[in-house]
mmCIF file of C-alpha atoms in Angstrom:
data_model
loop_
_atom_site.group_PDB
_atom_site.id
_atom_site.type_symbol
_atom_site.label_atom_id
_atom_site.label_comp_id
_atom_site.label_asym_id
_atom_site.label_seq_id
_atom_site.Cartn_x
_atom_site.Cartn_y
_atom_site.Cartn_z
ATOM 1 C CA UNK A 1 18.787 -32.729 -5.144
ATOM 2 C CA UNK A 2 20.067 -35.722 -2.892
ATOM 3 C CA UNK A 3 21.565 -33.584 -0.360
ATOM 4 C CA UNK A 4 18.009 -31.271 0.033
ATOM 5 C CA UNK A 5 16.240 -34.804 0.254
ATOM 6 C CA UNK A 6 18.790 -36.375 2.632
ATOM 7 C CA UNK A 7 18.190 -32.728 4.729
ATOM 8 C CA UNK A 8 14.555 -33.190 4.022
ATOM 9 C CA UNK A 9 14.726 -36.373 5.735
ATOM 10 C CA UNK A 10 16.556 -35.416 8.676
ATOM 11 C CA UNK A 11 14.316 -32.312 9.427
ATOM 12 C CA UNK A 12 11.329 -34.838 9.757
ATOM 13 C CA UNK A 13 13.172 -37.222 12.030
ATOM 14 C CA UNK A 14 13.976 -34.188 14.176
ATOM 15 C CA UNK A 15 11.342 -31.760 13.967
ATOM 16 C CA UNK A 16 10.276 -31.530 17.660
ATOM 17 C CA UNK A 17 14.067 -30.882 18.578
ATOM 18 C CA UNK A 18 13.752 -27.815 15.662
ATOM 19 C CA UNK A 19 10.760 -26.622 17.211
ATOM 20 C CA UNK A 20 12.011 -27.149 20.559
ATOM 21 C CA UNK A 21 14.789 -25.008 19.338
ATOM 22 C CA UNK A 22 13.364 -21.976 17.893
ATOM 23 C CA UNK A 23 11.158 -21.849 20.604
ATOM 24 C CA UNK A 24 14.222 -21.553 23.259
ATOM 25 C CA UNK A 25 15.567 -19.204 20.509
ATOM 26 C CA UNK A 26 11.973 -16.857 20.169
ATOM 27 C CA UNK A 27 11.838 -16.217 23.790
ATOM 28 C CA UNK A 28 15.219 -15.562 24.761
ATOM 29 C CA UNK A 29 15.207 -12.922 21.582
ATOM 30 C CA UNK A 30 11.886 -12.319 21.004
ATOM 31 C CA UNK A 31 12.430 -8.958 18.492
ATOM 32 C CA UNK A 32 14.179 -11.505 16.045
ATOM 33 C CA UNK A 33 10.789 -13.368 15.418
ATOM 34 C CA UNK A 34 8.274 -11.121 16.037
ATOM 35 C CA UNK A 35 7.994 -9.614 12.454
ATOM 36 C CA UNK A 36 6.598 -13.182 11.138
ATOM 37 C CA UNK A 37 3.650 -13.188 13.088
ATOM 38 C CA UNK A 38 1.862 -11.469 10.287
ATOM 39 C CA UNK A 39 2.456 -14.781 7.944
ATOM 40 C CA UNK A 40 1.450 -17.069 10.195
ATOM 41 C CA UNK A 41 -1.804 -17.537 7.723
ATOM 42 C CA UNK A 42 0.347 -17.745 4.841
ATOM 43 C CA UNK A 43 2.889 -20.477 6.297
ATOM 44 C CA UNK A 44 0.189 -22.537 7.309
ATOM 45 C CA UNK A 45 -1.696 -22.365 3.626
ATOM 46 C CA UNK A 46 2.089 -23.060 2.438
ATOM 47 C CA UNK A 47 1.894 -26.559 4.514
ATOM 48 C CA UNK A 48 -2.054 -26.958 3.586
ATOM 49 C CA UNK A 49 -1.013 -26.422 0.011
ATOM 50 C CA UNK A 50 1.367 -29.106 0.194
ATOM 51 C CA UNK A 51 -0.886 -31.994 2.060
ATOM 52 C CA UNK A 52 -2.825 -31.269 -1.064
ATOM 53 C CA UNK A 53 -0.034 -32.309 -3.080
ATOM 54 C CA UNK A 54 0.266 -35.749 -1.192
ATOM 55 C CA UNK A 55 -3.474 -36.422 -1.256
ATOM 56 C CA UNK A 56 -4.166 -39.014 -3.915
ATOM 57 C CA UNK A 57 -7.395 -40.891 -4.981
ATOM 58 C CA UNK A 58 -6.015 -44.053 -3.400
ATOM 59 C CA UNK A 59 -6.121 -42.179 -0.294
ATOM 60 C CA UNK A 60 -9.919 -42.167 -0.256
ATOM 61 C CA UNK A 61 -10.336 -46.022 -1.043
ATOM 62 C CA UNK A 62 -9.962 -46.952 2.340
ATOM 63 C CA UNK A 63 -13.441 -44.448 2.881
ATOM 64 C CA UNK A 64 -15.282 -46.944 0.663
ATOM 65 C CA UNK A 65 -13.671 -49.944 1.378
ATOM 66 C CA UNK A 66 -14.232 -49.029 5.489
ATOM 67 C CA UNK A 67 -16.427 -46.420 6.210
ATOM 68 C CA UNK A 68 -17.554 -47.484 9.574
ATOM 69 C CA UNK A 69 -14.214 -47.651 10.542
ATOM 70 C CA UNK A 70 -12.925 -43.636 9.440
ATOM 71 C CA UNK A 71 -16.791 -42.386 10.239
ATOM 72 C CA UNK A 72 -15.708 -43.543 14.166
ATOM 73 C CA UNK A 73 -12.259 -41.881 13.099
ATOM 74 C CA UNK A 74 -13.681 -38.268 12.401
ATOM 75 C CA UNK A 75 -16.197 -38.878 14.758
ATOM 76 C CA UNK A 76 -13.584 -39.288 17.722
ATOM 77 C CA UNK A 77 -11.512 -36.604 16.479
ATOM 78 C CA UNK A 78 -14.208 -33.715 16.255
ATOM 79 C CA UNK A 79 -15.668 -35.167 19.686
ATOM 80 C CA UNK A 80 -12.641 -36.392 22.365
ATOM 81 C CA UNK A 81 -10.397 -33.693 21.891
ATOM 82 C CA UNK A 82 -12.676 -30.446 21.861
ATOM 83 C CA UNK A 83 -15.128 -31.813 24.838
ATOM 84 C CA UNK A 84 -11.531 -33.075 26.788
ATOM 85 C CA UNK A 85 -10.452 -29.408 25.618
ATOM 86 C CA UNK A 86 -13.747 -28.085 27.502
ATOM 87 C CA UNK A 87 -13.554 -29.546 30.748
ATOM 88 C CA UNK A 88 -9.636 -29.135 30.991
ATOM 89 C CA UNK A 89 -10.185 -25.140 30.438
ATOM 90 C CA UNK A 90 -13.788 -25.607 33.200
ATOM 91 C CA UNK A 91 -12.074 -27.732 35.853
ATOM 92 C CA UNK A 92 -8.738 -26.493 35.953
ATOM 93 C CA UNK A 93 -10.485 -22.552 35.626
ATOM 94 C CA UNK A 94 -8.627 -21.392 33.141
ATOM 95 C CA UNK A 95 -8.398 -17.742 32.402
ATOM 96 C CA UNK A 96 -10.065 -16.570 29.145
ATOM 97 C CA UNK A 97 -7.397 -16.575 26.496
ATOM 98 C CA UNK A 98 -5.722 -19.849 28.116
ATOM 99 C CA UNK A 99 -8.984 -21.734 28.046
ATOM 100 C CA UNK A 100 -9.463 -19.951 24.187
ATOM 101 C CA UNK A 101 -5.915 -21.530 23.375
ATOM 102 C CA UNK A 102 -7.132 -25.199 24.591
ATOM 103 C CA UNK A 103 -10.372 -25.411 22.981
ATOM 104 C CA UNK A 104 -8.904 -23.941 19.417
ATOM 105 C CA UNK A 105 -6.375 -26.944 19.096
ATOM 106 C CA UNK A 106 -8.618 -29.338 20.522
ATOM 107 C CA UNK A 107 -11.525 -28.667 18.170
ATOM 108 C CA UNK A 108 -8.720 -28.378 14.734
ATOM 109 C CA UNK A 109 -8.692 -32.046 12.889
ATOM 110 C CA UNK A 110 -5.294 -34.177 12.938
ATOM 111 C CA UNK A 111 -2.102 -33.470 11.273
ATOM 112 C CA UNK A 112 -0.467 -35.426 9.015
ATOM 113 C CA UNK A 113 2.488 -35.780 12.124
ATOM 114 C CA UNK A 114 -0.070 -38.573 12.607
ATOM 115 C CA UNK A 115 0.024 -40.561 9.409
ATOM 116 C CA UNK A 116 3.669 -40.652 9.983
ATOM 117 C CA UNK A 117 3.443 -41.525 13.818
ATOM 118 C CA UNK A 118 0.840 -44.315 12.433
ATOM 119 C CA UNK A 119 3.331 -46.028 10.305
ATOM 120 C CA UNK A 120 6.155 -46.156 12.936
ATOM 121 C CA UNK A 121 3.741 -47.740 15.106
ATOM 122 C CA UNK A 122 2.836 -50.117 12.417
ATOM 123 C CA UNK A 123 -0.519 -49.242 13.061
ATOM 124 C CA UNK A 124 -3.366 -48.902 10.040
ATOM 125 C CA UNK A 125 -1.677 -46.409 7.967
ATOM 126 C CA UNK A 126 -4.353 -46.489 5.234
ATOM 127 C CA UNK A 127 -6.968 -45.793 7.590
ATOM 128 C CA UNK A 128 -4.997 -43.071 9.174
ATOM 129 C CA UNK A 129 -4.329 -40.931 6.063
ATOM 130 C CA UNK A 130 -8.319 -41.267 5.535
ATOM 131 C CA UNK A 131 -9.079 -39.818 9.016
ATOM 132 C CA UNK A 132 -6.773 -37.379 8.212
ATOM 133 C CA UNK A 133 -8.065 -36.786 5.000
ATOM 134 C CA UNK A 134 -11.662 -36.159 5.484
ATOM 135 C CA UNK A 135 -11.235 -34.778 9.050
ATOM 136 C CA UNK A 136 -9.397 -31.898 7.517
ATOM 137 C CA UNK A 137 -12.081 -31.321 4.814
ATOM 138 C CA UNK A 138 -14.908 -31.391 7.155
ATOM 139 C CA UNK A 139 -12.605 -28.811 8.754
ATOM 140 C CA UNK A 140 -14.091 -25.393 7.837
ATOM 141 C CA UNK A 141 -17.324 -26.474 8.850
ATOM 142 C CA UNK A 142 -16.868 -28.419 11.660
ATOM 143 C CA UNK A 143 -14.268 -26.271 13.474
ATOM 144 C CA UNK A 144 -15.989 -23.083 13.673
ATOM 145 C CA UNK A 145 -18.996 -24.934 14.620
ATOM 146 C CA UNK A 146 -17.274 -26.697 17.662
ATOM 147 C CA UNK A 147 -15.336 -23.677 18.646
ATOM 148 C CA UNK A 148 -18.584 -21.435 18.101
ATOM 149 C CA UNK A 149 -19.907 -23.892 20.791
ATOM 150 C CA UNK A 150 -17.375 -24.561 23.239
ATOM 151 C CA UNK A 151 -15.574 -20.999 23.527
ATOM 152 C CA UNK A 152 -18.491 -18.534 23.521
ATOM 153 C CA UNK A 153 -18.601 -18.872 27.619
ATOM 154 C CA UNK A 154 -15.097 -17.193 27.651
ATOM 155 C CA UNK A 155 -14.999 -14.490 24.646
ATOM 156 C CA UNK A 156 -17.256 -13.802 21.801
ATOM 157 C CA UNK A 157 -16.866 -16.124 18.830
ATOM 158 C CA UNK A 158 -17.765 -14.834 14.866
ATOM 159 C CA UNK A 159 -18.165 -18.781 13.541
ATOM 160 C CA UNK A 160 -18.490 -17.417 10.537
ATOM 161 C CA UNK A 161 -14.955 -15.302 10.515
ATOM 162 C CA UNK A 162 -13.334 -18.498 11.727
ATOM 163 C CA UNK A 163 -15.099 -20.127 8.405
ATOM 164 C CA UNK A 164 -13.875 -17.875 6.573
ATOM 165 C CA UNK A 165 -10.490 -18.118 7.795
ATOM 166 C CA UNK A 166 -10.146 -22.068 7.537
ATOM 167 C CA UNK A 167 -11.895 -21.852 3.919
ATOM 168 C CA UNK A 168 -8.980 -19.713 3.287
ATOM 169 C CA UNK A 169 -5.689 -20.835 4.734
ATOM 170 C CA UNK A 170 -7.009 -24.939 4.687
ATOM 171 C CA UNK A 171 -9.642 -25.720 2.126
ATOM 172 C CA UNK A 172 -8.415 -23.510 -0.730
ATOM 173 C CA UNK A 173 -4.762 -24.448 -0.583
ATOM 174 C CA UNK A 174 -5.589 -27.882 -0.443
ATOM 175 C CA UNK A 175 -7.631 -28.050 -3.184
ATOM 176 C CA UNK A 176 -4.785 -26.058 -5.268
ATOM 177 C CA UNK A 177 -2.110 -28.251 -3.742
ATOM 178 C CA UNK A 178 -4.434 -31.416 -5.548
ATOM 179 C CA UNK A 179 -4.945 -29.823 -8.559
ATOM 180 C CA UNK A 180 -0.995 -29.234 -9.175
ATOM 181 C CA UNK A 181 -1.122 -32.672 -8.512
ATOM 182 C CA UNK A 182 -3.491 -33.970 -11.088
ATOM 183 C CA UNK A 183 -1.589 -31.568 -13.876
ATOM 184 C CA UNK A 184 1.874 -31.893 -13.302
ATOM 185 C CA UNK A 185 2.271 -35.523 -11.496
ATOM 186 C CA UNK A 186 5.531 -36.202 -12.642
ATOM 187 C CA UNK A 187 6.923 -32.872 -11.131
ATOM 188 C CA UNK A 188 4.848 -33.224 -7.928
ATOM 189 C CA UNK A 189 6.576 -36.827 -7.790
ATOM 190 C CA UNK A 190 10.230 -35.228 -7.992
ATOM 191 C CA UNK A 191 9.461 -32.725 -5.213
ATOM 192 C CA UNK A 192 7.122 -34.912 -3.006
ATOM 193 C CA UNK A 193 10.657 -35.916 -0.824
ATOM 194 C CA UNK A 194 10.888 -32.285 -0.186
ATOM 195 C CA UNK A 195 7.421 -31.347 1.219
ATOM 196 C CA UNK A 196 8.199 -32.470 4.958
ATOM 197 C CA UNK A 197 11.149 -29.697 5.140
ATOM 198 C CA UNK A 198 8.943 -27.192 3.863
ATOM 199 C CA UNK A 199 6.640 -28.411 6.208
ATOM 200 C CA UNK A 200 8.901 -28.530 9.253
ATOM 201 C CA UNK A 201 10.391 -25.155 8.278
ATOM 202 C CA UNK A 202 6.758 -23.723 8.402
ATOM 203 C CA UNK A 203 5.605 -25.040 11.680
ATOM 204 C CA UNK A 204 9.371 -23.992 13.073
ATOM 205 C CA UNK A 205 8.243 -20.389 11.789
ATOM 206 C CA UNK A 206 4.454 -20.072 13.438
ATOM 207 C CA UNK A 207 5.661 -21.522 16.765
ATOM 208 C CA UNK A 208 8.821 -19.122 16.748
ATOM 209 C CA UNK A 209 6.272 -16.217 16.145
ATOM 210 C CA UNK A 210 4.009 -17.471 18.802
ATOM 211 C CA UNK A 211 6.482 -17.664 21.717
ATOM 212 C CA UNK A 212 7.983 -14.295 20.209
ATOM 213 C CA UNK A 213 5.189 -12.126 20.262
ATOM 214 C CA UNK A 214 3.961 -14.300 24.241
ATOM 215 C CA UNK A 215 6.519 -13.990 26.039
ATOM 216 C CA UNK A 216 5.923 -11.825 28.873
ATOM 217 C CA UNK A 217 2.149 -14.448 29.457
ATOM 218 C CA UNK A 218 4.385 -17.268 28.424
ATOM 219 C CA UNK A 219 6.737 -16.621 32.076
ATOM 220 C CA UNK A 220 3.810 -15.861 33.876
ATOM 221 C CA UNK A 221 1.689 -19.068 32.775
ATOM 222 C CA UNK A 222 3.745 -21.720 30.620
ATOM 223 C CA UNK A 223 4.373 -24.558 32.973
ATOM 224 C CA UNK A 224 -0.159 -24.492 33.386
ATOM 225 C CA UNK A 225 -0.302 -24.342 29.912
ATOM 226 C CA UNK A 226 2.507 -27.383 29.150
ATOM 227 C CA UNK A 227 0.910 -29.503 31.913
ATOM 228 C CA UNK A 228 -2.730 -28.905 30.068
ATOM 229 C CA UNK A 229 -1.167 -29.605 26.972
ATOM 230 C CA UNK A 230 0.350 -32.821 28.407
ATOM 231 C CA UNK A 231 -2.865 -33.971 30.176
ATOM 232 C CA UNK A 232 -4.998 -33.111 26.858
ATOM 233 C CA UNK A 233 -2.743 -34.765 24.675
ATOM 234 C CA UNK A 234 -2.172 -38.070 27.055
ATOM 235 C CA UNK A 235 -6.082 -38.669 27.449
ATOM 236 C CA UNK A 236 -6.815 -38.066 23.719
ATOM 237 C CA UNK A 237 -4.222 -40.966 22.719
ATOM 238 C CA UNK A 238 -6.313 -42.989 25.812
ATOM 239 C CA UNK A 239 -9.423 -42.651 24.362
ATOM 240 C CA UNK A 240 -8.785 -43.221 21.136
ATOM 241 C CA UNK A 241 -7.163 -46.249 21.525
ATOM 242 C CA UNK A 242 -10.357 -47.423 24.101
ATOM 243 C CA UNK A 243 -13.132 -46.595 21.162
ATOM 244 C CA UNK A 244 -11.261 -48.642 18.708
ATOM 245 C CA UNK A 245 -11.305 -51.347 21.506
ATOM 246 C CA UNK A 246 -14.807 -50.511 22.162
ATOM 247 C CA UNK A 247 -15.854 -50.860 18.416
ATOM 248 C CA UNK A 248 -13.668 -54.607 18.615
ATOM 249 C CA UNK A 249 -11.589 -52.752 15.393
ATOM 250 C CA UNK A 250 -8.064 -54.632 15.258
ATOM 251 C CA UNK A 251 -5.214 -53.832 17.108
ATOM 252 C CA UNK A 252 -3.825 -51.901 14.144
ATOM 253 C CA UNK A 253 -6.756 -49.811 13.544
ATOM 254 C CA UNK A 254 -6.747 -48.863 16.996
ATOM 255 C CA UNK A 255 -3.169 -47.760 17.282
ATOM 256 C CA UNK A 256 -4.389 -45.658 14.496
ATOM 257 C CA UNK A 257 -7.248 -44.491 16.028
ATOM 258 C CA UNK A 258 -5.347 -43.329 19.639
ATOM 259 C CA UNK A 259 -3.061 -41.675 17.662
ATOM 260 C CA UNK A 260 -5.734 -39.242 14.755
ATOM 261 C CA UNK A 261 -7.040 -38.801 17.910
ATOM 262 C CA UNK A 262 -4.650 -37.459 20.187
ATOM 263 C CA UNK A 263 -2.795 -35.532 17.594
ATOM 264 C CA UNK A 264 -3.547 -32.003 16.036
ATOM 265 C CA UNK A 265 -3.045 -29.539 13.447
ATOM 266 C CA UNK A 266 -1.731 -27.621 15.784
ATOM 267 C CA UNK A 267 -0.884 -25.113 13.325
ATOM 268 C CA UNK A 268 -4.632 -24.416 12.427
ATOM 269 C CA UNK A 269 -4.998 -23.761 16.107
ATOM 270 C CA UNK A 270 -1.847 -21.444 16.444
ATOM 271 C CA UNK A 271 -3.233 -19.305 12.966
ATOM 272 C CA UNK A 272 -6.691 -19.230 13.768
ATOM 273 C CA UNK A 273 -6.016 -17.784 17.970
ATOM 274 C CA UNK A 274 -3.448 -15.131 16.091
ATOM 275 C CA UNK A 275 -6.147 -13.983 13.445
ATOM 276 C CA UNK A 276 -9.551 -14.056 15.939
ATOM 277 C CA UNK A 277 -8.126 -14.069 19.129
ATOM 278 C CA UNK A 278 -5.125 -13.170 20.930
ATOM 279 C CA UNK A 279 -0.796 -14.229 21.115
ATOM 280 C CA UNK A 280 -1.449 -16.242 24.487
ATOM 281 C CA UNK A 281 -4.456 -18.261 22.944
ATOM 282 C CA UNK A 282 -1.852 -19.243 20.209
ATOM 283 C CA UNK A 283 0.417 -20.382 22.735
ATOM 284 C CA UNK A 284 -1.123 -23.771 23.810
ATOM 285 C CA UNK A 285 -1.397 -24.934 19.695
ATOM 286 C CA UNK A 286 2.662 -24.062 19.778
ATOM 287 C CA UNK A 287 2.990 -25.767 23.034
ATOM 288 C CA UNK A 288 1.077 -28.907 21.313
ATOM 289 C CA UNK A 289 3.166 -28.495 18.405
ATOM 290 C CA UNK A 290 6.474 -30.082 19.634
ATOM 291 C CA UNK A 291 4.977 -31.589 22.159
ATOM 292 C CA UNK A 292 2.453 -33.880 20.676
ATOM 293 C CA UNK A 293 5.808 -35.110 18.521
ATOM 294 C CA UNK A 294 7.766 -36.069 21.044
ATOM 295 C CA UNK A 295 4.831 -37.976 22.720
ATOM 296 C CA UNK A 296 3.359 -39.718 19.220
ATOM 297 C CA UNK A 297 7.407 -40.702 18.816
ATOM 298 C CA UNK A 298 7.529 -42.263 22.180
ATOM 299 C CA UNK A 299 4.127 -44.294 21.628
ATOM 300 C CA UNK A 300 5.331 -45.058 18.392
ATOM 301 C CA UNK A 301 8.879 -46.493 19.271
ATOM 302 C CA UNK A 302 6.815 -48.524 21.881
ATOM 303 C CA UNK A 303 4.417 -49.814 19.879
ATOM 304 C CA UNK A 304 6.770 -50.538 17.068
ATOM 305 C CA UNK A 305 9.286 -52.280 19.477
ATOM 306 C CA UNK A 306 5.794 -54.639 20.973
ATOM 307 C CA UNK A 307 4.866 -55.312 17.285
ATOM 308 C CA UNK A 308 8.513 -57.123 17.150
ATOM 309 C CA UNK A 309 8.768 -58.769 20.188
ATOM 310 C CA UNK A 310 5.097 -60.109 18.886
ATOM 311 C CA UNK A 311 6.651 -61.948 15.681
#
């Protein structure tokens, strides 16, 4: 058991170089990934299901205690990213499934890559989770919604498939993920040190069948897509960290706010382009995946290193 939680531990710290991996690995042998695509759904309810089992009561105290402060949270998230997402796909004249890609992750709530960025920052961690939290249960309403809105111009957009879909592979595994928790605490407990390689195995999965099943679009119009993806990413941290300047929230809150802003559940994004849409649209969600890591680590480290120098 200490050897799968010393593994488990590892896999976290390196999950971007995993990704990174598999990715390389996907599109230089495509036919040895392709056959997951199908359970892309299925690994994402896996990781859903598991958030659920970390979600506690004490996560939602910080919603009483603060709610101005997490209502400017989910507010930011469900408005910086999917309008940034908009005029990215608009001004750069993205084709169709490329500017389908960008809006999807931008208009998915944060991941909980960001509750763990947070605390390496030394940032608000409480009010992170709660973000997190009730971003991602607003999500099968919200999401559709935004996407409904924003994507429409380029293809045509069933909100209430996408509903569907999100009920299914976020809200319901979730819940069941909390109830387990509420049942059997003591065995949740024992195998909470084990949910992040799940986790990072999962994500590994849905961006290996992404690239697999993209590669031929992924030659012809990766390096757009990674500098989008770069550019989207950036400005979200940006503006999340000026809002929780604007709102005079301390400097804590708003290294918690750039980052549940700039970051994604860029698995949501990858699942929902596969199911409604097409394998390039998942591409920029697997493209954020690893990327958004390496950047959250980078802010983090500096951040963290500032918050010593500062003692």
């Amino acid at each position: 058991m200490n050897l799968l939680i010393k593994i488990s531990q590892f896999a976290s710290k390196t999950f971007a170089v995993w990704v990174l991996v598999f990715a390389a690995l996907a599109f230089f042998l495509p036919e040895q990934f392709t056959w997951i695509a199908p359970y892309i759904s299925i690994l994402l309810g896996i990781i859903m299901f598991g958030m659920g089992m970390t979600i506690s009561a004490e996560d939602f105290k910080e919603v009483g205690k603060h709610p101005l402060k997490v209502l400017i949270g989910v507010l930011s998230q469900f408005m910086v990213m999917p309008f940034l997402a908009f005029a990215l796909a608009k001004g750069l004249r993205l084709e169709p499934e490329i500017a389908i890609g960008v809006i999807l992750v931008g208009c998915c709530p944060g991941g909980t890559a960001s509750n763990v960025m947070t605390f390496l920052a030394k940032g608000n961690i409480a009010l992170s989770v709660a973000i997190t939290s009730v971003s991602t249960l607003l999500a099968p309403i919200v999401t559709p919604a935004l996407i409904y809105l924003l994507a429409s111009e380029w293809m045509e957009v069933s909100a209430k498939d996408m509903f569907i879909s999100v009920i299914q592979i976020v809200l319901i595994p979730i819940i069941l993920g909390f109830t387990v928790q509420l049942f059997l605490k003591e065995q949740v407990k024992k195998s909470a040190d084990l949910m992040p390689l799940v986790s990072v195995f999962a994500i590994v999965l849905i961006v290996a069948a992404v690239v697999s099943t993209s590669k031929d679009r992924i030659m012809e119009s990766g390096l757009l897509i990674f500098g989008v993806v770069i550019v989207h990413n950036g400005l979200g941290y940006l503006l999340g960290f000026l809002i929780g300047k604007m709102f005079k929230l301390t400097y804590e809150d708003q290294k918690a706010m750039a980052i549940e802003v700039g970051m994604q559940n860029s698995g949501l994004g990858a699942a929902l382009a596969a199911a409604h849409f097409s394998p390039l649209a998942a591409v920029p969600s697997a493209i954020f995946s690893f990327w958004h890591n390496i950047s959250g680590a980078l802010l983090a480290t500096y951040w963290a290193r500032k918050a010593e120098r500062m003692k």
